[in-house]
Amino acid sequence: MTTSPRIFGIAGWKNSGKTGLAVRLVEEFTRRGYHISTIKHAHHDFDIDKVGADSFRHREAGAHEVVIVSGTRYAIMHELRGAPEPSFEDILARIGPCDLVLIEGYKREPVPKIEARRQAANNREPLAPTDPHIRAIAADHAVTDTDLPVFDLDNTQAIADFIAEVTGLPTKV
């Protein structure tokens, strides 16, 4: 593991297959022995807390950060309370040591990424022609209008091999 991990993104429109691909890649890299972290960008309000829980009550009372800790995991909830969304770099700095950080969303960040495409996506406008950081496309249909490598969206092993190559992820023994 390294304190300055390799970073690779998965970009695409809503319903393009980003989350499914991210989950399969985490499983694949973990199976290969790597420590993987993920960052998921949401374009909507979300909450990981339950109304009435002690931690919820702490936040409602005005706590800036609430940390929940147990023997199996911990979570830090940080309330922005009107402050701007933190930058990608600020969030990345909070990630602990790992081998690879997979980013889902943040489609405009200047990090190497793969574009996920599905016929069922809400928007099927290609991102690759206007994003020089997209290194490949993973699709559930034929893609012929590109010089980039194209993978079947479900070919997780080949996509993982490609990400390992692009990021210089060392082979696990």
Short mmCIF file of C-alpha atoms in Angstrom, two decimals:
data_model
loop_
_atom_site.label_atom_id
_atom_site.label_comp_id
_atom_site.label_asym_id
_atom_site.label_seq_id
_atom_site.Cartn_x
_atom_site.Cartn_y
_atom_site.Cartn_z
CA MET A 1 0.00 0.00 0.00
CA THR A 2 1.05 3.55 -0.57
CA THR A 3 0.17 6.88 1.00
CA SER A 4 -0.14 8.38 -2.48
CA PRO A 5 -2.40 5.89 -4.24
CA ARG A 6 -2.99 5.43 -7.89
CA ILE A 7 -6.28 6.94 -9.07
CA PHE A 8 -8.61 5.81 -11.82
CA GLY A 9 -12.11 7.03 -12.61
CA ILE A 10 -15.30 5.63 -14.03
CA ALA A 11 -17.34 8.28 -15.84
CA GLY A 12 -20.65 8.17 -17.60
CA TRP A 13 -24.20 9.42 -17.60
CA LYS A 14 -26.93 8.22 -15.24
CA ASN A 15 -27.75 4.52 -15.76
CA SER A 16 -24.61 3.99 -17.84
CA GLY A 17 -23.36 1.11 -15.67
CA LYS A 18 -20.85 3.03 -13.54
CA THR A 19 -21.83 1.57 -10.18
CA GLY A 20 -22.03 -2.02 -11.39
CA LEU A 21 -18.61 -1.70 -13.02
CA ALA A 22 -17.15 -0.06 -9.90
CA VAL A 23 -18.44 -2.86 -7.66
CA ARG A 24 -17.11 -5.58 -9.97
CA LEU A 25 -13.72 -3.84 -10.18
CA VAL A 26 -13.47 -3.55 -6.39
CA GLU A 27 -14.24 -7.27 -6.14
CA GLU A 28 -11.69 -8.13 -8.83
CA PHE A 29 -8.86 -5.99 -7.45
CA THR A 30 -9.58 -7.23 -3.91
CA ARG A 31 -9.46 -10.82 -5.17
CA ARG A 32 -6.04 -9.99 -6.64
CA GLY A 33 -4.84 -8.85 -3.20
CA TYR A 34 -5.01 -5.07 -3.55
CA HIS A 35 -6.38 -2.62 -1.00
CA ILE A 36 -8.98 -0.53 -2.82
CA SER A 37 -10.77 2.63 -1.76
CA THR A 38 -13.59 4.32 -3.61
CA ILE A 39 -14.98 7.82 -3.90
CA LYS A 40 -18.54 8.19 -5.20
CA HIS A 41 -19.77 11.62 -6.26
CA ALA A 42 -23.50 12.19 -5.88
CA HIS A 43 -25.35 14.95 -7.70
CA HIS A 44 -28.15 14.91 -5.17
CA ASP A 45 -28.68 15.22 -1.45
CA PHE A 46 -28.02 12.01 0.45
CA ASP A 47 -27.95 10.81 4.02
CA ILE A 48 -26.32 7.77 5.57
CA ASP A 49 -27.92 8.37 8.95
CA LYS A 50 -31.30 7.32 10.35
CA VAL A 51 -33.76 9.78 11.81
CA GLY A 52 -33.79 9.41 15.58
CA ALA A 53 -30.40 7.66 15.85
CA ASP A 54 -27.95 9.15 18.35
CA SER A 55 -25.63 10.30 15.56
CA PHE A 56 -28.57 11.92 13.74
CA ARG A 57 -29.47 13.77 16.92
CA HIS A 58 -25.84 14.99 17.24
CA ARG A 59 -25.96 16.40 13.70
CA GLU A 60 -29.37 17.95 14.24
CA ALA A 61 -27.99 19.64 17.36
CA GLY A 62 -25.37 21.35 15.18
CA ALA A 63 -22.26 19.14 15.29
CA HIS A 64 -19.84 19.97 12.46
CA GLU A 65 -18.59 16.38 12.23
CA VAL A 66 -20.02 13.22 13.75
CA VAL A 67 -17.88 10.09 13.88
CA ILE A 68 -19.55 6.74 14.47
CA VAL A 69 -17.17 3.96 15.52
CA SER A 70 -17.73 0.25 16.13
CA GLY A 71 -15.60 -2.87 16.14
CA THR A 72 -16.24 -3.37 12.42
CA ARG A 73 -16.23 0.10 10.83
CA TYR A 74 -16.32 3.82 11.33
CA ALA A 75 -17.95 6.64 9.42
CA ILE A 76 -17.36 10.37 9.50
CA MET A 77 -20.28 12.57 8.56
CA HIS A 78 -19.26 16.12 7.83
CA GLU A 79 -22.01 18.71 7.59
CA LEU A 80 -21.34 21.46 5.06
CA ARG A 81 -23.96 23.74 6.60
CA GLY A 82 -23.98 26.01 3.57
CA ALA A 83 -20.25 25.80 2.81
CA PRO A 84 -19.29 24.87 -0.75
CA GLU A 85 -18.80 21.24 -1.72
CA PRO A 86 -15.20 20.21 -0.97
CA SER A 87 -12.84 19.85 -3.90
CA PHE A 88 -11.88 16.47 -5.29
CA GLU A 89 -8.36 17.02 -3.91
CA ASP A 90 -9.73 17.71 -0.41
CA ILE A 91 -11.71 14.47 -0.46
CA LEU A 92 -8.79 12.48 -1.86
CA ALA A 93 -6.58 13.79 0.96
CA ARG A 94 -8.94 12.17 3.50
CA ILE A 95 -8.51 8.68 2.03
CA GLY A 96 -6.24 6.37 4.04
CA PRO A 97 -3.33 4.44 2.51
CA CYS A 98 -4.36 2.04 -0.25
CA ASP A 99 -3.17 0.68 -3.59
CA LEU A 100 -5.83 2.20 -5.81
CA VAL A 101 -8.67 4.70 -5.47
CA LEU A 102 -11.52 4.09 -7.88
CA ILE A 103 -13.57 7.21 -8.54
CA GLU A 104 -17.20 6.93 -9.60
CA GLY A 105 -18.55 10.15 -11.00
CA TYR A 106 -16.45 13.33 -10.97
CA LYS A 107 -16.58 13.02 -14.75
CA ARG A 108 -14.88 16.40 -15.27
CA GLU A 109 -11.84 15.74 -13.02
CA PRO A 110 -8.49 15.47 -14.82
CA VAL A 111 -7.79 11.86 -13.84
CA PRO A 112 -7.42 8.83 -16.09
CA LYS A 113 -10.81 7.19 -16.53
CA ILE A 114 -12.94 4.79 -18.46
CA GLU A 115 -16.27 5.86 -19.89
CA ALA A 116 -19.19 3.52 -19.14
CA ARG A 117 -21.90 3.38 -21.79
CA ARG A 118 -25.18 1.51 -21.81
CA GLN A 119 -28.00 1.58 -24.32
CA ALA A 120 -30.42 2.14 -21.40
CA ALA A 121 -28.63 5.29 -20.18
CA ASN A 122 -30.69 8.45 -19.81
CA ASN A 123 -28.16 10.34 -21.93
CA ARG A 124 -26.08 8.55 -24.55
CA GLU A 125 -23.96 11.49 -25.69
CA PRO A 126 -20.33 10.25 -25.69
CA LEU A 127 -17.99 11.89 -23.18
CA ALA A 128 -14.75 10.68 -24.73
CA PRO A 129 -14.61 13.10 -27.68
CA THR A 130 -14.39 16.10 -25.33
CA ASP A 131 -12.44 14.56 -22.41
CA PRO A 132 -8.75 13.85 -23.07
CA HIS A 133 -8.53 11.96 -19.75
CA ILE A 134 -10.80 9.14 -20.93
CA ARG A 135 -8.45 6.28 -21.79
CA ALA A 136 -11.01 3.64 -22.79
CA ILE A 137 -14.70 2.88 -23.20
CA ALA A 138 -16.69 0.06 -21.61
CA ALA A 139 -20.04 -0.49 -23.34
CA ASP A 140 -22.90 -2.96 -23.63
CA HIS A 141 -23.09 -2.27 -27.37
CA ALA A 142 -20.76 -1.87 -30.33
CA VAL A 143 -18.69 1.33 -30.34
CA THR A 144 -16.96 2.13 -33.60
CA ASP A 145 -16.51 5.92 -33.57
CA THR A 146 -13.30 5.98 -31.51
CA ASP A 147 -9.62 5.10 -31.56
CA LEU A 148 -9.70 4.32 -27.82
CA PRO A 149 -9.70 0.75 -26.53
CA VAL A 150 -13.28 -0.55 -26.21
CA PHE A 151 -14.24 -3.22 -23.67
CA ASP A 152 -17.42 -5.14 -23.11
CA LEU A 153 -18.96 -3.50 -20.03
CA ASP A 154 -19.10 -6.92 -18.33
CA ASN A 155 -15.49 -7.94 -19.07
CA THR A 156 -14.28 -6.98 -15.60
CA GLN A 157 -10.97 -8.87 -15.75
CA ALA A 158 -9.87 -7.19 -18.99
CA ILE A 159 -10.90 -3.76 -17.67
CA ALA A 160 -9.02 -4.41 -14.41
CA ASP A 161 -5.93 -5.45 -16.40
CA PHE A 162 -6.19 -2.23 -18.42
CA ILE A 163 -6.54 -0.08 -15.27
CA ALA A 164 -3.56 -1.84 -13.66
CA GLU A 165 -1.48 -1.14 -16.77
CA VAL A 166 -2.54 2.51 -17.10
CA THR A 167 -1.95 3.28 -13.40
CA GLY A 168 1.26 1.26 -13.10
CA LEU A 169 -0.24 -0.88 -10.34
CA PRO A 170 2.49 -3.34 -9.37
CA THR A 171 1.68 -7.02 -9.77
CA LYS A 172 0.87 -8.78 -6.50
CA VAL A 173 2.92 -11.89 -5.84
#
